[in-house]
Coordinates of C-alpha atoms in Angstrom, one line a residue:
X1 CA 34.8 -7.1 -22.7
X2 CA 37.0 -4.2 -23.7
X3 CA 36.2 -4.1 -27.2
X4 CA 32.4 -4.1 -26.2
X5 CA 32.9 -1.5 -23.7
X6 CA 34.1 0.7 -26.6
X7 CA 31.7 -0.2 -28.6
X8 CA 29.4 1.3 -26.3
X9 CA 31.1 4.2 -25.6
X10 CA 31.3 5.0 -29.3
X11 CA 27.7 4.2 -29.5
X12 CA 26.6 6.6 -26.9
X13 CA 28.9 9.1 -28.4
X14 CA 27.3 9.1 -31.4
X15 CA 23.7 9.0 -30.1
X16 CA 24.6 12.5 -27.9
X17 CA 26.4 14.1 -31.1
X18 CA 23.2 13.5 -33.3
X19 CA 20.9 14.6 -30.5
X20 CA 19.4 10.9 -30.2
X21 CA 20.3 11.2 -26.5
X22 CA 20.7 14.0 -23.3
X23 CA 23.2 14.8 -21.3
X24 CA 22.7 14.8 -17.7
X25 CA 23.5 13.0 -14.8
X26 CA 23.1 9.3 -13.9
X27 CA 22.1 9.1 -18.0
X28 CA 24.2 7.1 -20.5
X29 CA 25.4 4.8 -17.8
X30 CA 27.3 1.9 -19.0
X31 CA 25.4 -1.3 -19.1
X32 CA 27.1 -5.2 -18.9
X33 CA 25.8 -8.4 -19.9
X34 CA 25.4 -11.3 -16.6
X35 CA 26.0 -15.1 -17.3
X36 CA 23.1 -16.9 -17.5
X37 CA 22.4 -18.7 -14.5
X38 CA 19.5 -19.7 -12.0
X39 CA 18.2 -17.0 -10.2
X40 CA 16.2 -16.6 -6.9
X41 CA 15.7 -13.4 -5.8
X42 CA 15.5 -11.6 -9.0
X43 CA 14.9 -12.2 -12.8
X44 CA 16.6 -11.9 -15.9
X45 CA 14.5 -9.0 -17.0
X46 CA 17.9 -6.9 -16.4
X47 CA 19.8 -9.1 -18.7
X48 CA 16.9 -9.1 -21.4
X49 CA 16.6 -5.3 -21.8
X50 CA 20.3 -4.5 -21.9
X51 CA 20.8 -7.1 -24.9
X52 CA 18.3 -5.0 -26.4
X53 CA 19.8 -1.9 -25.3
X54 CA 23.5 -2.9 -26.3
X55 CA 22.9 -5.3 -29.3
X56 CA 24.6 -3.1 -32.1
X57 CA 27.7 -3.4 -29.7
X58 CA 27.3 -7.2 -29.1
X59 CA 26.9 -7.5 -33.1
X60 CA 30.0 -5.0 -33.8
X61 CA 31.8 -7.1 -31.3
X62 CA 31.4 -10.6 -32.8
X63 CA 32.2 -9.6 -36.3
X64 CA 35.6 -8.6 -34.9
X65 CA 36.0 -11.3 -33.0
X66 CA 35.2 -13.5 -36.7
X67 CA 37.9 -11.5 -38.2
X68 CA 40.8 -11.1 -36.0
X69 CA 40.3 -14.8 -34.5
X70 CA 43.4 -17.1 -34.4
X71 CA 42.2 -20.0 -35.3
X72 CA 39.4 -21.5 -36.8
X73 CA 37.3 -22.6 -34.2
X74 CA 37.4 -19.5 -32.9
X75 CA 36.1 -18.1 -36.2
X76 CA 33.2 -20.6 -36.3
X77 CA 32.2 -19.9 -33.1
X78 CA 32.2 -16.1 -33.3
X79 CA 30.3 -16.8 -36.6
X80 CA 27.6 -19.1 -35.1
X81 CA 26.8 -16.2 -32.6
X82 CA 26.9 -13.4 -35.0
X83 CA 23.9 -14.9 -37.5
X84 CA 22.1 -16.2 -34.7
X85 CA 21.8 -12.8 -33.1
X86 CA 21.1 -11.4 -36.6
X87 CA 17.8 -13.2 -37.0
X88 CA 14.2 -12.2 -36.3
X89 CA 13.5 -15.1 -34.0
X90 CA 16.1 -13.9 -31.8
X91 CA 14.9 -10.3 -31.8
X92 CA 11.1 -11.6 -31.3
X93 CA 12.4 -13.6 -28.2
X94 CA 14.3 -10.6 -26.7
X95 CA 11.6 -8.6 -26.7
X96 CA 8.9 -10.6 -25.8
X97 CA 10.5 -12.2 -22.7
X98 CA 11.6 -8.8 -21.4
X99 CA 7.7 -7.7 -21.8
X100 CA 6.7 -11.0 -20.1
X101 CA 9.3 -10.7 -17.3
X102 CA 9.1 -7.1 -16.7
X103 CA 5.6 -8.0 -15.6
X104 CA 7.2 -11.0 -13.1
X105 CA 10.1 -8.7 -12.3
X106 CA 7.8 -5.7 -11.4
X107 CA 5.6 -8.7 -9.0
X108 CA 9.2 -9.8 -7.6
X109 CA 10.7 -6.9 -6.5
X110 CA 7.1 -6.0 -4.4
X111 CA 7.2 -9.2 -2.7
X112 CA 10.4 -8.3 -1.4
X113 CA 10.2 -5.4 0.4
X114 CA 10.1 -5.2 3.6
X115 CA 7.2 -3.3 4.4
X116 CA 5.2 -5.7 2.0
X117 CA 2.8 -7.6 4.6
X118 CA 0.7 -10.3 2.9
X119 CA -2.6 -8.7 2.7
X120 CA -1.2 -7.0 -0.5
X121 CA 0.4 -10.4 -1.9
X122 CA -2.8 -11.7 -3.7
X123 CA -3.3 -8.1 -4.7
X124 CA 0.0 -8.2 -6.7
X125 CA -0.5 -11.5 -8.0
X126 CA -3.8 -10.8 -9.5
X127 CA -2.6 -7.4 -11.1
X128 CA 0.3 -9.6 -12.7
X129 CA -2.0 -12.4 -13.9
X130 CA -4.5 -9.4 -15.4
X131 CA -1.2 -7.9 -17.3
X132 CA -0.4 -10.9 -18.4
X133 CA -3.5 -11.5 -19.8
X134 CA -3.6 -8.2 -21.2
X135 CA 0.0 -8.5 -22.8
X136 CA -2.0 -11.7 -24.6
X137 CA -4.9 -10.5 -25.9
X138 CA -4.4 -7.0 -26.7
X139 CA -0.3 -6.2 -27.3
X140 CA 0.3 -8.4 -30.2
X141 CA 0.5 -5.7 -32.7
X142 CA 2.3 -3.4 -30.8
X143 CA 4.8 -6.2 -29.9
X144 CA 5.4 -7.0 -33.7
X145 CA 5.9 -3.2 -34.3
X146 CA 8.9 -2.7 -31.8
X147 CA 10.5 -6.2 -33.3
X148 CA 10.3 -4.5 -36.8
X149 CA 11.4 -1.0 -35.8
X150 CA 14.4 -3.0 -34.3
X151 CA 14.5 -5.1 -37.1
X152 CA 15.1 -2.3 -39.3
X153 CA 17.3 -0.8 -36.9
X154 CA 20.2 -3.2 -37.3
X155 CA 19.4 -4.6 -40.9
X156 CA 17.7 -7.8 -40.0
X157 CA 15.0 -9.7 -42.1
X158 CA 11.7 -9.5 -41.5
X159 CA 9.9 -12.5 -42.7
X160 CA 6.6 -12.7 -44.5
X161 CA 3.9 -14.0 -41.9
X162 CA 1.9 -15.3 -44.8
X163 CA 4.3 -18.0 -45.7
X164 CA 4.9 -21.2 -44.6
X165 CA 7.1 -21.6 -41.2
X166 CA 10.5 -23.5 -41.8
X167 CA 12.3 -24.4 -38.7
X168 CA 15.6 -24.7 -38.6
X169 CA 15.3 -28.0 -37.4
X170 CA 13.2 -29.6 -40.2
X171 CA 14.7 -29.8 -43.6
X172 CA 13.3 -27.0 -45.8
X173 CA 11.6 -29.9 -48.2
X174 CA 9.5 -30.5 -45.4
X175 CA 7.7 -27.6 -44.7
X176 CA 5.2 -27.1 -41.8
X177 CA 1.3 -27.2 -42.0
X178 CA 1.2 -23.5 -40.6
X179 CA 1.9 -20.1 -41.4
X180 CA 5.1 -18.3 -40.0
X181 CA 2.1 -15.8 -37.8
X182 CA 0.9 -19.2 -36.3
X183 CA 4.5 -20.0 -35.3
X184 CA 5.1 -17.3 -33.5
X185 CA 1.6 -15.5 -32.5
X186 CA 0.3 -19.3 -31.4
X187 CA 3.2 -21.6 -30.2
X188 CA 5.7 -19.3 -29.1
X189 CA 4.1 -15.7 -28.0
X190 CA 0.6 -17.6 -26.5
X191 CA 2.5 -20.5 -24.9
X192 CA 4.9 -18.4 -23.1
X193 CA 2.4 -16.1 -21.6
X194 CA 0.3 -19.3 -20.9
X195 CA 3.3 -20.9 -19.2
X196 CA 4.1 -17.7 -17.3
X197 CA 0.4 -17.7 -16.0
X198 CA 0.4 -21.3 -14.9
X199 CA 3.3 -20.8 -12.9
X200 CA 1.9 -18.0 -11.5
X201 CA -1.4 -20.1 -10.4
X202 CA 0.6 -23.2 -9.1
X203 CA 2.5 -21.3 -6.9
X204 CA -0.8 -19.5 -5.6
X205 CA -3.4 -22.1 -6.1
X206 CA -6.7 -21.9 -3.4
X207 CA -5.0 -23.8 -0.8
X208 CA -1.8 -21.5 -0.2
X209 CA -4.5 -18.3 -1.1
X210 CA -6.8 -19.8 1.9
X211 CA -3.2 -19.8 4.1
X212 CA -2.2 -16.5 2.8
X213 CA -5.7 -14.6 3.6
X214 CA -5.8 -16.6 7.6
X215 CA -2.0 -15.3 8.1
X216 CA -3.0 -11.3 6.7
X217 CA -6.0 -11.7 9.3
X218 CA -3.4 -11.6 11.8
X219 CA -1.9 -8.5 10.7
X220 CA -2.4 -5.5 13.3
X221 CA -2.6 -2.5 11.1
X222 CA -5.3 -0.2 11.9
X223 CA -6.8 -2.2 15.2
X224 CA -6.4 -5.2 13.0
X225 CA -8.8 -4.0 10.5
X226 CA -8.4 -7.5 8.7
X227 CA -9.2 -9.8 11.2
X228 CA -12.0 -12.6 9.8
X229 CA -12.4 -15.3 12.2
X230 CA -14.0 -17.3 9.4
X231 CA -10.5 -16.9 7.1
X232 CA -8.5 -18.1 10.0
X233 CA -10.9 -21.2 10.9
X234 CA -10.6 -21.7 6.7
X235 CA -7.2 -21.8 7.3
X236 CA -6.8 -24.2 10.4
X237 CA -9.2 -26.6 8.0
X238 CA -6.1 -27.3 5.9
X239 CA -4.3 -29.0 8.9
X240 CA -6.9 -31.4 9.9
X241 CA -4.0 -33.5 11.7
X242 CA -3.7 -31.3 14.2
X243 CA -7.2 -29.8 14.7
X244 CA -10.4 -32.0 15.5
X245 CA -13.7 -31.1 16.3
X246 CA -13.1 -30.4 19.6
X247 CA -10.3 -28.4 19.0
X248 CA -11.5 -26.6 15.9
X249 CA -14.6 -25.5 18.3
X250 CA -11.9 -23.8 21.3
X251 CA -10.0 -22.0 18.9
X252 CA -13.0 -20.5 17.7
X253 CA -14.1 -19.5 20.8
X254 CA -10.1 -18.7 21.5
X255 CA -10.3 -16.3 18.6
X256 CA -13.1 -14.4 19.6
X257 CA -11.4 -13.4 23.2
X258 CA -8.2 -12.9 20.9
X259 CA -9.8 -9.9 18.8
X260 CA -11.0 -8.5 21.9
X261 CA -8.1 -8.3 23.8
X262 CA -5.9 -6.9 21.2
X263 CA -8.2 -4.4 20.3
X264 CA -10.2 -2.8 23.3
X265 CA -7.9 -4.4 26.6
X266 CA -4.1 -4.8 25.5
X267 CA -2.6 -1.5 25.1
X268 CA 0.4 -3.1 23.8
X269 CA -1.3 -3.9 20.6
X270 CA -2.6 -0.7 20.1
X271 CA 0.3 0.7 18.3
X272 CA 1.3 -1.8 15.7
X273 CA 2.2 -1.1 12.4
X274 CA 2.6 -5.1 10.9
X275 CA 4.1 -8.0 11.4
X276 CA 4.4 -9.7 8.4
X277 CA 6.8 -9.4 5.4
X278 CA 6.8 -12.1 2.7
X279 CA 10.6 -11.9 1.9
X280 CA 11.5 -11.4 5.2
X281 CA 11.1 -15.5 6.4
X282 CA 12.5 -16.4 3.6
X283 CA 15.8 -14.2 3.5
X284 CA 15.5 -16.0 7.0
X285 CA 15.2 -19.7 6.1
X286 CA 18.0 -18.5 3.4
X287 CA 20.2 -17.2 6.2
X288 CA 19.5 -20.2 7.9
X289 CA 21.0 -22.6 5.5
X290 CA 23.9 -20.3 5.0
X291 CA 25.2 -20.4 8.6
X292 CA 24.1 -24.0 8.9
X293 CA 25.6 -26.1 6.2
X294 CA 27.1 -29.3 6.0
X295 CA 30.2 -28.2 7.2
X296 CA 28.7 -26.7 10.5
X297 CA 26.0 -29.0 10.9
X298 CA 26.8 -29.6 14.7
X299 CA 26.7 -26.1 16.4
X300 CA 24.3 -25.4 19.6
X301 CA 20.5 -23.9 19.4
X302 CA 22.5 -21.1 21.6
X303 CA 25.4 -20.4 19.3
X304 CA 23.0 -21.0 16.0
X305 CA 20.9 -18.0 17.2
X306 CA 23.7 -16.0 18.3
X307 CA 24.8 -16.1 14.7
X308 CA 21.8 -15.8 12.7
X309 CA 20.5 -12.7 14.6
X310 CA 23.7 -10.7 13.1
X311 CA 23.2 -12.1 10.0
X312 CA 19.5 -11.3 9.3
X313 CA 19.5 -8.0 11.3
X314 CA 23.0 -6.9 9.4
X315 CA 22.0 -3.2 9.1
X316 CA 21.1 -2.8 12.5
X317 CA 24.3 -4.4 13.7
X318 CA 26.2 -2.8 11.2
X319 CA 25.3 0.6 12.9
X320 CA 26.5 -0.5 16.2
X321 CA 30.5 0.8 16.7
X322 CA 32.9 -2.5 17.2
X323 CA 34.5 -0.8 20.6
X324 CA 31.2 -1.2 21.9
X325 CA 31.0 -4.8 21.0
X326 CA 34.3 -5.5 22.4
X327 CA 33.4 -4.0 25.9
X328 CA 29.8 -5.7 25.9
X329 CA 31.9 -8.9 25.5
X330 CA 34.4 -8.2 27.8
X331 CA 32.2 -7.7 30.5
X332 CA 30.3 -10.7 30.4
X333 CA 32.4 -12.5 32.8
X334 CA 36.0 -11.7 34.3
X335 CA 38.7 -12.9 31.4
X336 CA 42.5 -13.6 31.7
X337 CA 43.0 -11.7 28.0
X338 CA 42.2 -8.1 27.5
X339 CA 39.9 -7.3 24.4

Protein backbone atom coordinates (compact mmCIF):
# COMPACT_ATOMS: atom_id res chain seq x y z
CA UNK A 1 0.00 0.00 0.00
CA UNK A 2 2.95 2.28 0.44
CA UNK A 3 4.61 1.60 -2.72
CA UNK A 4 1.21 2.32 -4.49
CA UNK A 5 0.58 5.34 -2.65
CA UNK A 6 3.87 6.64 -4.18
CA UNK A 7 3.23 5.54 -7.17
CA UNK A 8 0.42 7.77 -7.20
CA UNK A 9 1.84 10.54 -5.88
CA UNK A 10 4.60 10.43 -8.53
CA UNK A 11 1.87 10.00 -11.02
CA UNK A 12 -0.08 13.06 -10.14
CA UNK A 13 3.21 14.83 -10.00
CA UNK A 14 3.96 14.26 -13.27
CA UNK A 15 0.51 14.82 -14.68
CA UNK A 16 0.52 18.65 -12.88
CA UNK A 17 4.27 19.28 -14.20
CA UNK A 18 3.20 18.51 -17.89
CA UNK A 19 0.01 20.47 -17.46
CA UNK A 20 -2.16 17.10 -17.92
CA UNK A 21 -3.77 18.20 -14.59
CA UNK A 22 -4.90 21.65 -12.37
CA UNK A 23 -4.14 22.62 -9.23
CA UNK A 24 -6.85 23.53 -7.02
CA UNK A 25 -8.57 22.48 -4.11
CA UNK A 26 -10.30 19.08 -3.32
CA UNK A 27 -8.42 18.06 -6.95
CA UNK A 28 -5.82 15.28 -7.14
CA UNK A 29 -7.13 13.60 -4.13
CA UNK A 30 -5.71 10.29 -3.33
CA UNK A 31 -7.72 7.43 -4.37
CA UNK A 32 -7.56 3.52 -2.65
CA UNK A 33 -8.70 0.34 -3.90
CA UNK A 34 -11.77 -1.65 -1.45
CA UNK A 35 -11.75 -5.54 -1.08
CA UNK A 36 -14.13 -7.02 -2.97
CA UNK A 37 -17.07 -7.94 -1.06
CA UNK A 38 -20.99 -7.99 -1.06
CA UNK A 39 -22.50 -4.82 -0.96
CA UNK A 40 -25.92 -3.44 0.11
CA UNK A 41 -26.21 -0.07 0.15
CA UNK A 42 -23.90 0.95 -2.50
CA UNK A 43 -22.07 -0.51 -5.63
CA UNK A 44 -18.83 -1.17 -6.76
CA UNK A 45 -18.92 1.60 -9.33
CA UNK A 46 -16.28 3.40 -6.82
CA UNK A 47 -13.97 0.54 -7.02
CA UNK A 48 -14.38 0.19 -10.94
CA UNK A 49 -13.39 3.72 -11.81
CA UNK A 50 -10.51 4.11 -9.46
CA UNK A 51 -8.77 0.83 -11.03
CA UNK A 52 -9.17 2.75 -14.08
CA UNK A 53 -8.01 5.89 -12.61
CA UNK A 54 -4.91 4.25 -10.72
CA UNK A 55 -4.01 1.34 -13.09
CA UNK A 56 -0.52 2.58 -14.21
CA UNK A 57 0.24 2.58 -10.30
CA UNK A 58 -1.41 -0.95 -9.70
CA UNK A 59 0.81 -2.09 -12.83
CA UNK A 60 4.12 -0.15 -11.54
CA UNK A 61 3.32 -1.84 -8.24
CA UNK A 62 3.14 -5.50 -9.24
CA UNK A 63 6.26 -5.44 -11.38
CA UNK A 64 8.03 -4.54 -8.18
CA UNK A 65 6.51 -6.67 -6.26
CA UNK A 66 7.75 -9.60 -9.20
CA UNK A 67 11.12 -8.35 -8.73
CA UNK A 68 11.95 -7.73 -5.23
CA UNK A 69 9.79 -10.87 -4.04
CA UNK A 70 11.43 -13.37 -1.58
CA UNK A 71 10.44 -16.29 -2.71
CA UNK A 72 9.00 -17.81 -5.55
CA UNK A 73 5.50 -17.97 -4.96
CA UNK A 74 5.52 -14.68 -4.22
CA UNK A 75 6.97 -14.04 -7.69
CA UNK A 76 4.36 -16.14 -9.48
CA UNK A 77 1.75 -14.59 -7.95
CA UNK A 78 2.77 -11.03 -8.44
CA UNK A 79 3.35 -12.26 -12.13
CA UNK A 80 -0.18 -13.82 -12.54
CA UNK A 81 -1.64 -10.36 -11.63
CA UNK A 82 0.62 -8.22 -13.57
CA UNK A 83 -0.32 -10.04 -17.27
CA UNK A 84 -3.76 -10.45 -16.30
CA UNK A 85 -4.17 -6.76 -15.75
CA UNK A 86 -2.15 -6.16 -18.89
CA UNK A 87 -4.67 -7.65 -21.24
CA UNK A 88 -7.58 -6.18 -23.27
CA UNK A 89 -10.22 -8.34 -21.74
CA UNK A 90 -9.42 -6.88 -18.47
CA UNK A 91 -9.48 -3.31 -19.67
CA UNK A 92 -12.88 -4.01 -21.73
CA UNK A 93 -14.40 -5.31 -18.37
CA UNK A 94 -13.22 -2.30 -16.37
CA UNK A 95 -14.70 -0.14 -18.37
CA UNK A 96 -17.77 -1.50 -19.37
CA UNK A 97 -18.97 -2.47 -15.78
CA UNK A 98 -18.17 1.03 -14.57
CA UNK A 99 -20.52 2.40 -17.55
CA UNK A 100 -23.14 -0.35 -16.62
CA UNK A 101 -22.97 0.38 -12.86
CA UNK A 102 -22.54 4.05 -12.97
CA UNK A 103 -26.08 3.80 -14.41
CA UNK A 104 -27.22 1.28 -11.20
CA UNK A 105 -25.08 3.42 -8.86
CA UNK A 106 -26.68 6.77 -10.12
CA UNK A 107 -30.49 4.67 -9.54
CA UNK A 108 -29.01 3.66 -5.99
CA UNK A 109 -27.94 6.56 -4.46
CA UNK A 110 -31.70 8.29 -5.46
CA UNK A 111 -33.39 5.61 -3.81
CA UNK A 112 -31.75 6.43 -0.78
CA UNK A 113 -32.32 9.71 0.10
CA UNK A 114 -34.38 10.67 2.33
CA UNK A 115 -36.61 12.97 0.78
CA UNK A 116 -37.06 10.31 -2.05
CA UNK A 117 -40.96 9.38 -1.61
CA UNK A 118 -42.10 6.54 -3.97
CA UNK A 119 -43.96 8.33 -6.49
CA UNK A 120 -40.42 9.07 -8.10
CA UNK A 121 -39.21 5.27 -7.60
CA UNK A 122 -40.76 3.95 -10.99
CA UNK A 123 -39.57 7.21 -12.50
CA UNK A 124 -35.91 6.31 -11.67
CA UNK A 125 -36.26 2.86 -12.56
CA UNK A 126 -37.50 3.51 -16.00
CA UNK A 127 -34.82 6.25 -16.74
CA UNK A 128 -32.18 3.44 -15.69
CA UNK A 129 -33.80 0.71 -17.78
CA UNK A 130 -33.96 3.49 -20.94
CA UNK A 131 -29.91 4.12 -20.24
CA UNK A 132 -29.38 0.92 -20.23
CA UNK A 133 -30.92 0.32 -23.20
CA UNK A 134 -29.26 3.14 -24.65
CA UNK A 135 -25.72 2.13 -23.41
CA UNK A 136 -26.74 -1.21 -25.68
CA UNK A 137 -27.77 -0.10 -28.69
CA UNK A 138 -26.10 3.07 -29.33
CA UNK A 139 -22.45 3.32 -27.15
CA UNK A 140 -20.68 0.37 -28.58
CA UNK A 141 -18.37 2.38 -30.60
CA UNK A 142 -17.70 4.84 -28.26
CA UNK A 143 -17.10 2.11 -25.64
CA UNK A 144 -14.40 0.40 -27.92
CA UNK A 145 -12.78 3.83 -28.37
CA UNK A 146 -12.06 4.68 -24.59
CA UNK A 147 -10.71 0.72 -24.22
CA UNK A 148 -8.24 1.54 -27.05
CA UNK A 149 -7.25 5.00 -26.05
CA UNK A 150 -6.52 3.24 -22.65
CA UNK A 151 -5.10 0.43 -24.42
CA UNK A 152 -2.60 2.57 -25.97
CA UNK A 153 -2.22 4.36 -22.88
CA UNK A 154 -0.44 1.68 -20.92
CA UNK A 155 0.99 -0.45 -23.90
CA UNK A 156 -1.58 -3.12 -24.03
CA UNK A 157 -2.64 -5.25 -27.18
CA UNK A 158 -5.43 -4.53 -29.02
CA UNK A 159 -6.72 -7.55 -30.76
CA UNK A 160 -8.01 -7.85 -34.30
CA UNK A 161 -11.91 -8.17 -34.11
CA UNK A 162 -11.86 -10.01 -37.44
CA UNK A 163 -10.13 -13.02 -36.08
CA UNK A 164 -11.16 -15.89 -34.59
CA UNK A 165 -11.85 -15.74 -30.60
CA UNK A 166 -9.40 -18.02 -28.51
CA UNK A 167 -10.26 -18.34 -24.93
CA UNK A 168 -8.04 -18.90 -22.55
CA UNK A 169 -9.72 -21.79 -21.53
CA UNK A 170 -9.85 -23.80 -24.81
CA UNK A 171 -6.73 -24.95 -26.27
CA UNK A 172 -5.61 -22.67 -29.10
CA UNK A 173 -6.03 -25.87 -31.65
CA UNK A 174 -9.51 -25.50 -31.03
CA UNK A 175 -10.60 -22.36 -31.99
CA UNK A 176 -14.10 -20.98 -31.66
CA UNK A 177 -16.88 -20.66 -34.43
CA UNK A 178 -16.98 -16.75 -33.92
CA UNK A 179 -15.13 -13.75 -34.37
CA UNK A 180 -13.26 -11.99 -31.38
CA UNK A 181 -16.25 -8.76 -32.10
CA UNK A 182 -18.90 -11.61 -31.43
CA UNK A 183 -17.15 -12.46 -28.19
CA UNK A 184 -17.22 -9.45 -26.80
CA UNK A 185 -19.97 -7.14 -28.62
CA UNK A 186 -22.53 -10.38 -28.20
CA UNK A 187 -21.74 -12.66 -25.20
CA UNK A 188 -20.05 -10.45 -22.90
CA UNK A 189 -21.08 -6.54 -23.64
CA UNK A 190 -25.01 -7.64 -24.64
CA UNK A 191 -25.34 -10.18 -21.92
CA UNK A 192 -24.25 -7.98 -19.19
CA UNK A 193 -26.48 -5.20 -20.05
CA UNK A 194 -29.25 -7.85 -20.55
CA UNK A 195 -28.49 -9.27 -17.10
CA UNK A 196 -28.42 -5.87 -15.54
CA UNK A 197 -31.98 -5.19 -17.13
CA UNK A 198 -33.49 -8.36 -15.90
CA UNK A 199 -32.49 -7.73 -12.54
CA UNK A 200 -33.82 -4.53 -12.78
CA UNK A 201 -37.40 -5.94 -14.02
CA UNK A 202 -37.48 -8.84 -11.33
CA UNK A 203 -37.02 -6.61 -8.64
CA UNK A 204 -39.89 -4.20 -10.20
CA UNK A 205 -42.07 -6.57 -11.92
CA UNK A 206 -46.19 -5.47 -12.27
CA UNK A 207 -47.05 -6.82 -8.96
CA UNK A 208 -44.56 -4.74 -6.69
CA UNK A 209 -45.18 -1.63 -9.42
CA UNK A 210 -49.12 -2.14 -8.63
CA UNK A 211 -47.88 -1.91 -4.63
CA UNK A 212 -45.59 0.85 -5.25
CA UNK A 213 -48.22 3.24 -7.30
CA UNK A 214 -51.28 2.21 -4.22
CA UNK A 215 -48.56 3.25 -1.45
CA UNK A 216 -47.39 6.86 -3.57
CA UNK A 217 -51.38 7.45 -3.64
CA UNK A 218 -51.02 7.87 -0.10
CA UNK A 219 -48.47 10.45 -0.26
CA UNK A 220 -49.81 13.99 1.02
CA UNK A 221 -47.90 16.43 -1.07
CA UNK A 222 -49.79 19.06 -2.53
CA UNK A 223 -53.48 18.06 -0.89
CA UNK A 224 -52.51 14.60 -1.94
CA UNK A 225 -52.32 15.45 -5.57
CA UNK A 226 -51.77 11.52 -6.16
CA UNK A 227 -54.53 10.01 -4.62
CA UNK A 228 -56.28 7.28 -7.21
CA UNK A 229 -58.69 5.29 -5.45
CA UNK A 230 -58.59 2.83 -8.33
CA UNK A 231 -54.47 2.35 -7.75
CA UNK A 232 -55.08 1.68 -4.11
CA UNK A 233 -58.24 -0.91 -4.73
CA UNK A 234 -55.45 -2.43 -7.51
CA UNK A 235 -53.37 -2.65 -4.80
CA UNK A 236 -55.61 -4.30 -2.05
CA UNK A 237 -56.44 -6.92 -5.06
CA UNK A 238 -52.99 -8.50 -4.41
CA UNK A 239 -53.97 -9.54 -0.88
CA UNK A 240 -57.08 -11.41 -1.62
CA UNK A 241 -56.66 -13.28 1.88
CA UNK A 242 -57.48 -10.53 3.71
CA UNK A 243 -59.96 -8.62 1.56
CA UNK A 244 -63.33 -10.27 0.17
CA UNK A 245 -66.04 -8.86 -1.57
CA UNK A 246 -67.53 -7.44 1.16
CA UNK A 247 -64.70 -5.91 2.42
CA UNK A 248 -63.19 -4.82 -0.85
CA UNK A 249 -66.66 -2.86 -1.33
CA UNK A 250 -66.23 -0.82 2.47
CA UNK A 251 -62.82 0.18 1.82
CA UNK A 252 -63.91 1.66 -1.23
CA UNK A 253 -66.50 3.49 0.17
CA UNK A 254 -63.84 4.05 3.28
CA UNK A 255 -61.53 5.68 0.74
CA UNK A 256 -63.81 8.07 -0.62
CA UNK A 257 -64.61 9.66 3.08
CA UNK A 258 -60.68 9.30 3.52
CA UNK A 259 -59.82 11.82 0.51
CA UNK A 260 -62.32 14.07 1.85
CA UNK A 261 -61.39 14.45 5.11
CA UNK A 262 -57.77 14.89 4.54
CA UNK A 263 -58.28 17.35 2.02
CA UNK A 264 -61.25 19.77 2.73
CA UNK A 265 -62.06 18.81 6.84
CA UNK A 266 -58.72 17.85 8.69
CA UNK A 267 -56.58 20.74 8.99
CA UNK A 268 -53.90 18.54 10.29
CA UNK A 269 -53.32 17.21 6.87
CA UNK A 270 -53.21 20.30 5.32
CA UNK A 271 -49.58 20.97 5.75
CA UNK A 272 -47.80 17.77 4.85
CA UNK A 273 -44.86 17.56 2.95
CA UNK A 274 -44.48 13.27 2.58
CA UNK A 275 -44.44 10.43 4.32
CA UNK A 276 -42.64 8.10 2.48
CA UNK A 277 -38.99 7.41 1.91
CA UNK A 278 -37.88 4.16 0.27
CA UNK A 279 -34.53 3.77 2.14
CA UNK A 280 -35.84 4.93 5.13
CA UNK A 281 -37.93 1.36 6.20
CA UNK A 282 -35.34 -0.39 5.17
CA UNK A 283 -32.31 1.38 7.10
CA UNK A 284 -35.19 0.55 9.62
CA UNK A 285 -35.67 -3.19 9.20
CA UNK A 286 -31.62 -3.04 9.01
CA UNK A 287 -31.49 -1.31 12.41
CA UNK A 288 -33.80 -3.72 13.46
CA UNK A 289 -31.75 -6.77 12.99
CA UNK A 290 -28.83 -4.98 14.37
CA UNK A 291 -30.18 -4.33 17.81
CA UNK A 292 -32.02 -7.54 17.74
CA UNK A 293 -29.64 -10.48 17.02
CA UNK A 294 -29.20 -13.73 18.23
CA UNK A 295 -27.44 -12.70 21.13
CA UNK A 296 -30.27 -10.25 22.33
CA UNK A 297 -33.13 -12.08 21.02
CA UNK A 298 -35.08 -11.86 24.48
CA UNK A 299 -35.44 -8.04 25.23
CA UNK A 300 -39.06 -6.32 25.85
CA UNK A 301 -41.36 -4.58 22.99
CA UNK A 302 -40.58 -1.52 25.63
CA UNK A 303 -36.81 -1.72 25.80
CA UNK A 304 -36.63 -2.89 21.82
CA UNK A 305 -38.20 0.51 20.95
CA UNK A 306 -36.39 2.44 23.42
CA UNK A 307 -33.35 1.36 21.52
CA UNK A 308 -34.21 1.47 18.08
CA UNK A 309 -35.61 5.03 18.24
CA UNK A 310 -31.82 6.29 19.08
CA UNK A 311 -30.50 4.21 16.61
CA UNK A 312 -32.60 5.23 13.51
CA UNK A 313 -33.09 8.92 14.58
CA UNK A 314 -29.04 9.16 15.47
CA UNK A 315 -28.76 12.71 14.16
CA UNK A 316 -31.51 13.99 15.96
CA UNK A 317 -30.30 12.50 19.20
CA UNK A 318 -26.91 13.18 18.48
CA UNK A 319 -27.92 17.00 18.73
CA UNK A 320 -29.39 16.64 22.06
CA UNK A 321 -26.47 17.56 25.00
CA UNK A 322 -25.84 14.24 27.33
CA UNK A 323 -26.44 16.59 30.69
CA UNK A 324 -29.74 16.86 29.45
CA UNK A 325 -30.14 13.15 29.08
CA UNK A 326 -28.80 12.46 32.45
CA UNK A 327 -31.29 14.90 34.16
CA UNK A 328 -34.38 13.57 31.99
CA UNK A 329 -33.36 10.19 33.45
CA UNK A 330 -32.82 11.15 36.71
CA UNK A 331 -36.10 12.53 37.15
CA UNK A 332 -38.06 9.80 36.15
CA UNK A 333 -38.49 8.45 39.48
CA UNK A 334 -36.59 9.24 42.91
CA UNK A 335 -33.13 7.06 42.79
CA UNK A 336 -30.65 6.15 45.65
CA UNK A 337 -27.47 6.99 43.01
CA UNK A 338 -26.96 10.48 41.74
CA UNK A 339 -26.39 10.68 37.82
Amino acid sequence: MDDLRDSQKATIQDALDMGELTIGRGLNQQLGLSRACDTRWGSHYKSFNNFILMFGSIVEVLESLALDARSMDERANAMGHLESCQTFEVAFMLHLMRDVLAISNELNKCLQRKEQDVANVMLLVEVAKKRLQVLRDDEWNSLIAKVSIFCTKHEILIPNFEEPYVSSLRSRRRLAHYTVLHHYRVEVFCNIIDRQLQELNDRFNEVSIDLLHGIACLNPINSFSSFDSKKIMRMVELYPNDFDEFNMDTLENQLASYIVDVRDVDERFSDLNGLFATASVERAFSAMKFIKNDLRSQMSDDFFSGCLVPFVEKDVFDSIPNDAIIKTFQDMKPRKVQL
